[in-house]
């Protein structure tokens, strides 16, 4: 059975109410037979009739559903902006439903001159900035460690839909912090969520004061949806999704480096190929920025009629616009240039397109992005145990009939 057939089988079994993770376990234990048995199970109850509380608020049906995450189907997207209702959700706890009339953000820490509390109305009275930025989970593509390298990385087995791009609006984090007065001694800014477990991630003061770092209260012109951090979240363009903390409750400015779960044991690069000692107290190097990637906006495997098609995809890099996307239909023997479509915006992803004359049979398409820094998607991946930042040139099977 090919990797693509395995992926298709897992997708089919997912429609029967199993999570991808459960299915990978089933597969590990019982092979293809166990997966086929999962496909025999009557389909799970429709999401609207589930009696348990869902970990998210929005309609999960357009997504690939994981236990606490909703994965975007890239083939449903046809522009630079990902509509709010199709934007992936990555939650470590159920979406909290916060009452804006009770909401305050506290600015605290030993490196502010005074602690302040801001209401949503006060945040919204500050000058608002907008940035169109893509946001990607550091674990996006994690499922392909198994199918492409044969190694299982721990964590949610995302395919390619843990990424999206929106217009985020709200005050800069710098203007919010200015209300509390940042001392010269400030080193780190820890942003702490109001969800169960108080998800938090610290960033260095320079990144916090960067004019692109926002306290977003709006997403694509609407108030932030509950699942995306209502009433306010940080947005840190170019940095991995976990640094954009949803449902902000507290922002702590400190004159010492801040360590918490999300920069010591999670979102760190660990494994045989990664040095550990120099990062103590973290287990490995904490991840900051993402990596250059490209993905076709087609299901896997894709099914196309014979004949000429314009195929679309998305390419992105934390360094800014991707300057080049190449594609290959012969396993990388020869490469052709894809067109990068307008608009090209500094922190957004880019759409690309190319024409392909599809002949009957099974094909594997490859796409490869290069960014302004000359970074190119590699052929080989350097494994890390938590499966972050995979960006190899990914084979995409297309069945033409
Ligand atoms: N408070 C809080 N913020 C959070 C998270 C979370 O679980 N709780 N998940 C993070 C992770 S890992 C990612 S990838 C992004 C996902 O943002 P989205 O759900 O709006 O797509 O939110 C980040 N911010
Ligand atoms: Mo994430």
PDB file of C-alpha atoms in Angstrom, residues 104-332:
ATOM      1  CA  UNK A 104      -9.704  43.001  31.359  1.00  0.00           C
ATOM      2  CA  UNK A 105      -6.090  42.533  30.301  1.00  0.00           C
ATOM      3  CA  UNK A 106      -3.576  43.068  33.100  1.00  0.00           C
ATOM      4  CA  UNK A 107      -0.127  44.434  32.334  1.00  0.00           C
ATOM      5  CA  UNK A 108       2.167  43.266  35.103  1.00  0.00           C
ATOM      6  CA  UNK A 109       5.761  42.379  35.905  1.00  0.00           C
ATOM      7  CA  UNK A 110       8.837  43.897  37.502  1.00  0.00           C
ATOM      8  CA  UNK A 111       9.842  45.660  34.269  1.00  0.00           C
ATOM      9  CA  UNK A 112       6.817  47.971  34.032  1.00  0.00           C
ATOM     10  CA  UNK A 113       6.548  51.255  35.877  1.00  0.00           C
ATOM     11  CA  UNK A 114       2.956  50.639  36.941  1.00  0.00           C
ATOM     12  CA  UNK A 115       0.589  47.701  36.610  1.00  0.00           C
ATOM     13  CA  UNK A 116      -2.512  48.552  34.603  1.00  0.00           C
ATOM     14  CA  UNK A 117      -5.781  46.879  33.671  1.00  0.00           C
ATOM     15  CA  UNK A 118      -7.337  47.554  30.292  1.00  0.00           C
ATOM     16  CA  UNK A 119     -10.893  46.829  29.217  1.00  0.00           C
ATOM     17  CA  UNK A 120     -11.769  45.842  25.672  1.00  0.00           C
ATOM     18  CA  UNK A 121     -13.116  49.376  25.091  1.00  0.00           C
ATOM     19  CA  UNK A 122      -9.779  50.805  26.231  1.00  0.00           C
ATOM     20  CA  UNK A 123      -7.880  48.501  23.872  1.00  0.00           C
ATOM     21  CA  UNK A 124     -10.165  49.545  21.056  1.00  0.00           C
ATOM     22  CA  UNK A 125      -9.578  53.255  21.740  1.00  0.00           C
ATOM     23  CA  UNK A 126      -5.855  52.882  20.997  1.00  0.00           C
ATOM     24  CA  UNK A 127      -4.770  53.558  17.389  1.00  0.00           C
ATOM     25  CA  UNK A 128      -5.484  50.411  15.374  1.00  0.00           C
ATOM     26  CA  UNK A 129      -3.009  48.854  12.965  1.00  0.00           C
ATOM     27  CA  UNK A 130      -3.665  46.067  10.481  1.00  0.00           C
ATOM     28  CA  UNK A 131      -1.388  43.359   9.163  1.00  0.00           C
ATOM     29  CA  UNK A 132      -2.209  40.580   6.743  1.00  0.00           C
ATOM     30  CA  UNK A 133      -0.199  37.727   8.174  1.00  0.00           C
ATOM     31  CA  UNK A 134      -0.164  33.994   7.855  1.00  0.00           C
ATOM     32  CA  UNK A 135      -0.201  31.944  11.028  1.00  0.00           C
ATOM     33  CA  UNK A 136       1.054  28.385  11.076  1.00  0.00           C
ATOM     34  CA  UNK A 137       1.214  25.812  13.843  1.00  0.00           C
ATOM     35  CA  UNK A 138       4.801  24.663  14.425  1.00  0.00           C
ATOM     36  CA  UNK A 139       3.460  21.095  14.185  1.00  0.00           C
ATOM     37  CA  UNK A 140       1.763  21.549  10.819  1.00  0.00           C
ATOM     38  CA  UNK A 141       2.763  18.666   8.460  1.00  0.00           C
ATOM     39  CA  UNK A 142       3.692  16.508  11.469  1.00  0.00           C
ATOM     40  CA  UNK A 143       1.838  13.500  10.032  1.00  0.00           C
ATOM     41  CA  UNK A 144       4.274  13.418   7.112  1.00  0.00           C
ATOM     42  CA  UNK A 145       7.195  12.477   9.338  1.00  0.00           C
ATOM     43  CA  UNK A 146       5.580   9.047   9.403  1.00  0.00           C
ATOM     44  CA  UNK A 147       4.625   8.783   5.751  1.00  0.00           C
ATOM     45  CA  UNK A 148       7.724  10.470   4.302  1.00  0.00           C
ATOM     46  CA  UNK A 149      10.497   9.500   6.708  1.00  0.00           C
ATOM     47  CA  UNK A 150       9.024   6.472   8.497  1.00  0.00           C
ATOM     48  CA  UNK A 151       9.497   8.036  11.921  1.00  0.00           C
ATOM     49  CA  UNK A 152       6.646   8.890  14.254  1.00  0.00           C
ATOM     50  CA  UNK A 153       6.786  12.295  15.841  1.00  0.00           C
ATOM     51  CA  UNK A 154       4.717  12.846  18.969  1.00  0.00           C
ATOM     52  CA  UNK A 155       1.853  15.322  18.871  1.00  0.00           C
ATOM     53  CA  UNK A 156      -1.232  15.979  16.755  1.00  0.00           C
ATOM     54  CA  UNK A 157      -0.805  14.352  13.356  1.00  0.00           C
ATOM     55  CA  UNK A 158      -1.536  17.373  11.163  1.00  0.00           C
ATOM     56  CA  UNK A 159      -1.479  17.127   7.414  1.00  0.00           C
ATOM     57  CA  UNK A 160      -1.057  20.503   5.694  1.00  0.00           C
ATOM     58  CA  UNK A 161      -3.991  22.527   7.070  1.00  0.00           C
ATOM     59  CA  UNK A 162      -2.576  23.908  10.327  1.00  0.00           C
ATOM     60  CA  UNK A 163      -2.036  27.218   8.574  1.00  0.00           C
ATOM     61  CA  UNK A 164      -4.084  30.182   7.385  1.00  0.00           C
ATOM     62  CA  UNK A 165      -3.747  33.857   6.555  1.00  0.00           C
ATOM     63  CA  UNK A 166      -5.926  36.689   7.859  1.00  0.00           C
ATOM     64  CA  UNK A 167      -6.019  40.437   8.228  1.00  0.00           C
ATOM     65  CA  UNK A 168      -5.453  41.050  11.934  1.00  0.00           C
ATOM     66  CA  UNK A 169      -6.264  44.449  13.449  1.00  0.00           C
ATOM     67  CA  UNK A 170      -5.788  46.088  16.812  1.00  0.00           C
ATOM     68  CA  UNK A 171      -3.262  48.169  18.727  1.00  0.00           C
ATOM     69  CA  UNK A 172       0.414  47.307  18.568  1.00  0.00           C
ATOM     70  CA  UNK A 173       1.659  45.425  21.611  1.00  0.00           C
ATOM     71  CA  UNK A 174       4.148  48.308  21.979  1.00  0.00           C
ATOM     72  CA  UNK A 175       1.339  50.847  22.351  1.00  0.00           C
ATOM     73  CA  UNK A 176      -0.412  48.652  24.924  1.00  0.00           C
ATOM     74  CA  UNK A 177       2.788  48.195  26.934  1.00  0.00           C
ATOM     75  CA  UNK A 178       3.511  51.932  26.767  1.00  0.00           C
ATOM     76  CA  UNK A 179       0.457  52.511  28.980  1.00  0.00           C
ATOM     77  CA  UNK A 180       2.266  50.624  31.738  1.00  0.00           C
ATOM     78  CA  UNK A 181       5.677  52.139  30.978  1.00  0.00           C
ATOM     79  CA  UNK A 182       8.344  49.641  29.949  1.00  0.00           C
ATOM     80  CA  UNK A 183      11.537  49.938  31.979  1.00  0.00           C
ATOM     81  CA  UNK A 184      14.993  49.762  30.364  1.00  0.00           C
ATOM     82  CA  UNK A 185      15.586  46.533  32.272  1.00  0.00           C
ATOM     83  CA  UNK A 186      12.849  44.654  30.317  1.00  0.00           C
ATOM     84  CA  UNK A 187      14.051  41.367  28.797  1.00  0.00           C
ATOM     85  CA  UNK A 188      10.975  39.245  28.125  1.00  0.00           C
ATOM     86  CA  UNK A 189       7.247  39.687  27.597  1.00  0.00           C
ATOM     87  CA  UNK A 190       5.110  36.719  28.632  1.00  0.00           C
ATOM     88  CA  UNK A 191       1.582  36.609  27.249  1.00  0.00           C
ATOM     89  CA  UNK A 192      -0.825  34.462  29.256  1.00  0.00           C
ATOM     90  CA  UNK A 193      -4.187  33.139  28.069  1.00  0.00           C
ATOM     91  CA  UNK A 194      -7.451  32.762  29.998  1.00  0.00           C
ATOM     92  CA  UNK A 195      -8.105  29.224  28.774  1.00  0.00           C
ATOM     93  CA  UNK A 196      -7.823  26.229  31.122  1.00  0.00           C
ATOM     94  CA  UNK A 197      -4.133  25.649  31.686  1.00  0.00           C
ATOM     95  CA  UNK A 198      -3.352  29.334  31.038  1.00  0.00           C
ATOM     96  CA  UNK A 199      -1.446  28.745  27.802  1.00  0.00           C
ATOM     97  CA  UNK A 200       1.469  31.183  27.662  1.00  0.00           C
ATOM     98  CA  UNK A 201       4.512  32.003  25.594  1.00  0.00           C
ATOM     99  CA  UNK A 202       7.195  34.573  26.318  1.00  0.00           C
ATOM    100  CA  UNK A 203       9.036  36.516  23.643  1.00  0.00           C
ATOM    101  CA  UNK A 204      12.031  38.818  23.881  1.00  0.00           C
ATOM    102  CA  UNK A 205      11.248  42.507  24.445  1.00  0.00           C
ATOM    103  CA  UNK A 206      12.509  43.443  20.951  1.00  0.00           C
ATOM    104  CA  UNK A 207      10.015  41.127  19.286  1.00  0.00           C
ATOM    105  CA  UNK A 208       7.245  42.406  21.556  1.00  0.00           C
ATOM    106  CA  UNK A 209       7.987  46.043  20.668  1.00  0.00           C
ATOM    107  CA  UNK A 210       8.291  45.318  16.933  1.00  0.00           C
ATOM    108  CA  UNK A 211       5.609  47.362  15.129  1.00  0.00           C
ATOM    109  CA  UNK A 212       4.191  44.206  13.480  1.00  0.00           C
ATOM    110  CA  UNK A 213       3.365  42.579  16.835  1.00  0.00           C
ATOM    111  CA  UNK A 214      -0.311  43.300  17.505  1.00  0.00           C
ATOM    112  CA  UNK A 215      -2.866  42.823  20.210  1.00  0.00           C
ATOM    113  CA  UNK A 216      -5.505  41.883  17.670  1.00  0.00           C
ATOM    114  CA  UNK A 217      -9.167  42.435  18.463  1.00  0.00           C
ATOM    115  CA  UNK A 218     -10.366  41.916  14.906  1.00  0.00           C
ATOM    116  CA  UNK A 219      -9.854  39.219  12.276  1.00  0.00           C
ATOM    117  CA  UNK A 220     -10.759  39.904   8.650  1.00  0.00           C
ATOM    118  CA  UNK A 221     -12.797  42.942   9.688  1.00  0.00           C
ATOM    119  CA  UNK A 222     -14.883  41.159  12.319  1.00  0.00           C
ATOM    120  CA  UNK A 223     -14.448  40.937  16.085  1.00  0.00           C
ATOM    121  CA  UNK A 224     -12.109  38.001  16.775  1.00  0.00           C
ATOM    122  CA  UNK A 225     -14.179  34.811  16.692  1.00  0.00           C
ATOM    123  CA  UNK A 226     -14.295  32.944  20.021  1.00  0.00           C
ATOM    124  CA  UNK A 227     -12.089  30.136  18.691  1.00  0.00           C
ATOM    125  CA  UNK A 228      -9.424  32.586  17.567  1.00  0.00           C
ATOM    126  CA  UNK A 229      -9.031  34.420  20.861  1.00  0.00           C
ATOM    127  CA  UNK A 230     -11.987  36.731  21.531  1.00  0.00           C
ATOM    128  CA  UNK A 231     -11.729  39.402  22.803  1.00  0.00           C
ATOM    129  CA  UNK A 232      -7.955  39.825  22.190  1.00  0.00           C
ATOM    130  CA  UNK A 233      -4.936  37.806  21.113  1.00  0.00           C
ATOM    131  CA  UNK A 234      -1.370  38.569  20.161  1.00  0.00           C
ATOM    132  CA  UNK A 235      -0.271  38.169  16.548  1.00  0.00           C
ATOM    133  CA  UNK A 236       3.471  37.793  15.969  1.00  0.00           C
ATOM    134  CA  UNK A 237       3.999  37.626  12.186  1.00  0.00           C
ATOM    135  CA  UNK A 238       6.665  35.159  11.089  1.00  0.00           C
ATOM    136  CA  UNK A 239       6.789  33.406  14.457  1.00  0.00           C
ATOM    137  CA  UNK A 240       5.103  30.044  14.869  1.00  0.00           C
ATOM    138  CA  UNK A 241       1.423  29.979  15.846  1.00  0.00           C
ATOM    139  CA  UNK A 242       2.017  29.141  19.512  1.00  0.00           C
ATOM    140  CA  UNK A 243       3.528  32.592  20.072  1.00  0.00           C
ATOM    141  CA  UNK A 244       0.225  34.239  19.058  1.00  0.00           C
ATOM    142  CA  UNK A 245      -1.566  33.747  22.374  1.00  0.00           C
ATOM    143  CA  UNK A 246      -5.362  33.713  22.313  1.00  0.00           C
ATOM    144  CA  UNK A 247      -7.776  35.045  24.992  1.00  0.00           C
ATOM    145  CA  UNK A 248      -5.091  37.262  26.583  1.00  0.00           C
ATOM    146  CA  UNK A 249      -5.559  37.689  30.333  1.00  0.00           C
ATOM    147  CA  UNK A 250      -2.179  39.006  31.366  1.00  0.00           C
ATOM    148  CA  UNK A 251       0.927  40.425  29.767  1.00  0.00           C
ATOM    149  CA  UNK A 252       3.934  40.226  32.055  1.00  0.00           C
ATOM    150  CA  UNK A 253       7.067  42.249  31.360  1.00  0.00           C
ATOM    151  CA  UNK A 254      10.082  40.936  33.205  1.00  0.00           C
ATOM    152  CA  UNK A 255      13.747  41.782  33.626  1.00  0.00           C
ATOM    153  CA  UNK A 256      14.620  38.065  33.594  1.00  0.00           C
ATOM    154  CA  UNK A 257      14.065  35.484  30.904  1.00  0.00           C
ATOM    155  CA  UNK A 258      10.700  33.757  31.359  1.00  0.00           C
ATOM    156  CA  UNK A 259      10.450  29.988  31.138  1.00  0.00           C
ATOM    157  CA  UNK A 260       7.221  28.049  30.951  1.00  0.00           C
ATOM    158  CA  UNK A 261       6.021  24.821  29.379  1.00  0.00           C
ATOM    159  CA  UNK A 262       5.867  26.358  25.914  1.00  0.00           C
ATOM    160  CA  UNK A 263       9.535  27.280  25.684  1.00  0.00           C
ATOM    161  CA  UNK A 264      11.053  24.460  27.761  1.00  0.00           C
ATOM    162  CA  UNK A 265       9.321  21.136  27.034  1.00  0.00           C
ATOM    163  CA  UNK A 266       6.913  22.074  24.218  1.00  0.00           C
ATOM    164  CA  UNK A 267       7.859  23.949  21.058  1.00  0.00           C
ATOM    165  CA  UNK A 268      11.515  23.033  21.461  1.00  0.00           C
ATOM    166  CA  UNK A 269      13.723  21.083  19.056  1.00  0.00           C
ATOM    167  CA  UNK A 270      14.896  17.873  20.639  1.00  0.00           C
ATOM    168  CA  UNK A 271      16.303  14.569  19.427  1.00  0.00           C
ATOM    169  CA  UNK A 272      19.561  12.891  18.518  1.00  0.00           C
ATOM    170  CA  UNK A 273      20.384  15.534  15.935  1.00  0.00           C
ATOM    171  CA  UNK A 274      19.731  18.460  18.225  1.00  0.00           C
ATOM    172  CA  UNK A 275      22.036  19.780  20.944  1.00  0.00           C
ATOM    173  CA  UNK A 276      20.330  20.055  24.337  1.00  0.00           C
ATOM    174  CA  UNK A 277      22.778  21.210  26.965  1.00  0.00           C
ATOM    175  CA  UNK A 278      23.195  24.755  25.776  1.00  0.00           C
ATOM    176  CA  UNK A 279      19.486  25.477  26.105  1.00  0.00           C
ATOM    177  CA  UNK A 280      18.973  24.698  29.799  1.00  0.00           C
ATOM    178  CA  UNK A 281      16.518  25.105  31.438  1.00  0.00           C
ATOM    179  CA  UNK A 282      14.752  24.295  28.155  1.00  0.00           C
ATOM    180  CA  UNK A 283      15.017  20.725  26.825  1.00  0.00           C
ATOM    181  CA  UNK A 284      16.160  22.073  23.443  1.00  0.00           C
ATOM    182  CA  UNK A 285      16.175  25.208  21.340  1.00  0.00           C
ATOM    183  CA  UNK A 286      12.827  27.014  21.669  1.00  0.00           C
ATOM    184  CA  UNK A 287      11.218  27.564  18.278  1.00  0.00           C
ATOM    185  CA  UNK A 288      10.665  31.151  17.217  1.00  0.00           C
ATOM    186  CA  UNK A 289      10.151  31.595  13.469  1.00  0.00           C
ATOM    187  CA  UNK A 290       8.672  29.113  11.017  1.00  0.00           C
ATOM    188  CA  UNK A 291      10.253  27.783   7.811  1.00  0.00           C
ATOM    189  CA  UNK A 292       9.732  28.222   4.058  1.00  0.00           C
ATOM    190  CA  UNK A 293       7.028  25.914   2.645  1.00  0.00           C
ATOM    191  CA  UNK A 294       4.634  25.357  -0.225  1.00  0.00           C
ATOM    192  CA  UNK A 295       1.508  23.250  -0.577  1.00  0.00           C
ATOM    193  CA  UNK A 296      -0.924  22.542  -3.382  1.00  0.00           C
ATOM    194  CA  UNK A 297      -4.545  23.561  -2.736  1.00  0.00           C
ATOM    195  CA  UNK A 298      -5.757  20.081  -3.661  1.00  0.00           C
ATOM    196  CA  UNK A 299      -6.959  17.110  -1.606  1.00  0.00           C
ATOM    197  CA  UNK A 300      -4.520  14.247  -1.063  1.00  0.00           C
ATOM    198  CA  UNK A 301      -4.709  12.276  -3.216  1.00  0.00           C
ATOM    199  CA  UNK A 302      -6.164  14.689  -5.784  1.00  0.00           C
ATOM    200  CA  UNK A 303      -8.489  13.380  -8.493  1.00  0.00           C
ATOM    201  CA  UNK A 304      -8.512  15.231 -11.796  1.00  0.00           C
ATOM    202  CA  UNK A 305      -9.988  14.689 -15.240  1.00  0.00           C
ATOM    203  CA  UNK A 306      -7.562  14.322 -18.111  1.00  0.00           C
ATOM    204  CA  UNK A 307      -6.745  17.596 -19.847  1.00  0.00           C
ATOM    205  CA  UNK A 308      -5.311  20.973 -18.995  1.00  0.00           C
ATOM    206  CA  UNK A 309      -5.743  22.350 -15.476  1.00  0.00           C
ATOM    207  CA  UNK A 310      -4.629  25.457 -13.661  1.00  0.00           C
ATOM    208  CA  UNK A 311      -3.410  24.244 -10.284  1.00  0.00           C
ATOM    209  CA  UNK A 312      -3.117  26.582  -7.306  1.00  0.00           C
ATOM    210  CA  UNK A 313      -1.194  26.459  -4.095  1.00  0.00           C
ATOM    211  CA  UNK A 314       0.156  28.459  -1.176  1.00  0.00           C
ATOM    212  CA  UNK A 315       3.768  29.325  -0.362  1.00  0.00           C
ATOM    213  CA  UNK A 316       5.080  31.133   2.681  1.00  0.00           C
ATOM    214  CA  UNK A 317       8.155  32.047   4.641  1.00  0.00           C
ATOM    215  CA  UNK A 318       8.795  33.978   7.850  1.00  0.00           C
ATOM    216  CA  UNK A 319      11.392  35.988   5.929  1.00  0.00           C
ATOM    217  CA  UNK A 320       8.778  37.702   3.793  1.00  0.00           C
ATOM    218  CA  UNK A 321       7.264  36.974   0.407  1.00  0.00           C
ATOM    219  CA  UNK A 322       8.333  33.804  -1.327  1.00  0.00           C
ATOM    220  CA  UNK A 323      10.182  34.865  -4.475  1.00  0.00           C
ATOM    221  CA  UNK A 324      10.024  31.629  -6.406  1.00  0.00           C
ATOM    222  CA  UNK A 325       7.901  28.505  -6.585  1.00  0.00           C
ATOM    223  CA  UNK A 326       8.914  25.640  -8.871  1.00  0.00           C
ATOM    224  CA  UNK A 327       6.981  22.521  -9.683  1.00  0.00           C
ATOM    225  CA  UNK A 328       7.847  19.132 -11.052  1.00  0.00           C
ATOM    226  CA  UNK A 329       5.757  16.307 -12.460  1.00  0.00           C
ATOM    227  CA  UNK A 330       8.669  13.906 -12.931  1.00  0.00           C
ATOM    228  CA  UNK A 331       9.891  13.353  -9.406  1.00  0.00           C
ATOM    229  CA  UNK A 332      12.196  16.352  -9.432  1.00  0.00           C
TER     230      UNK A 332
END
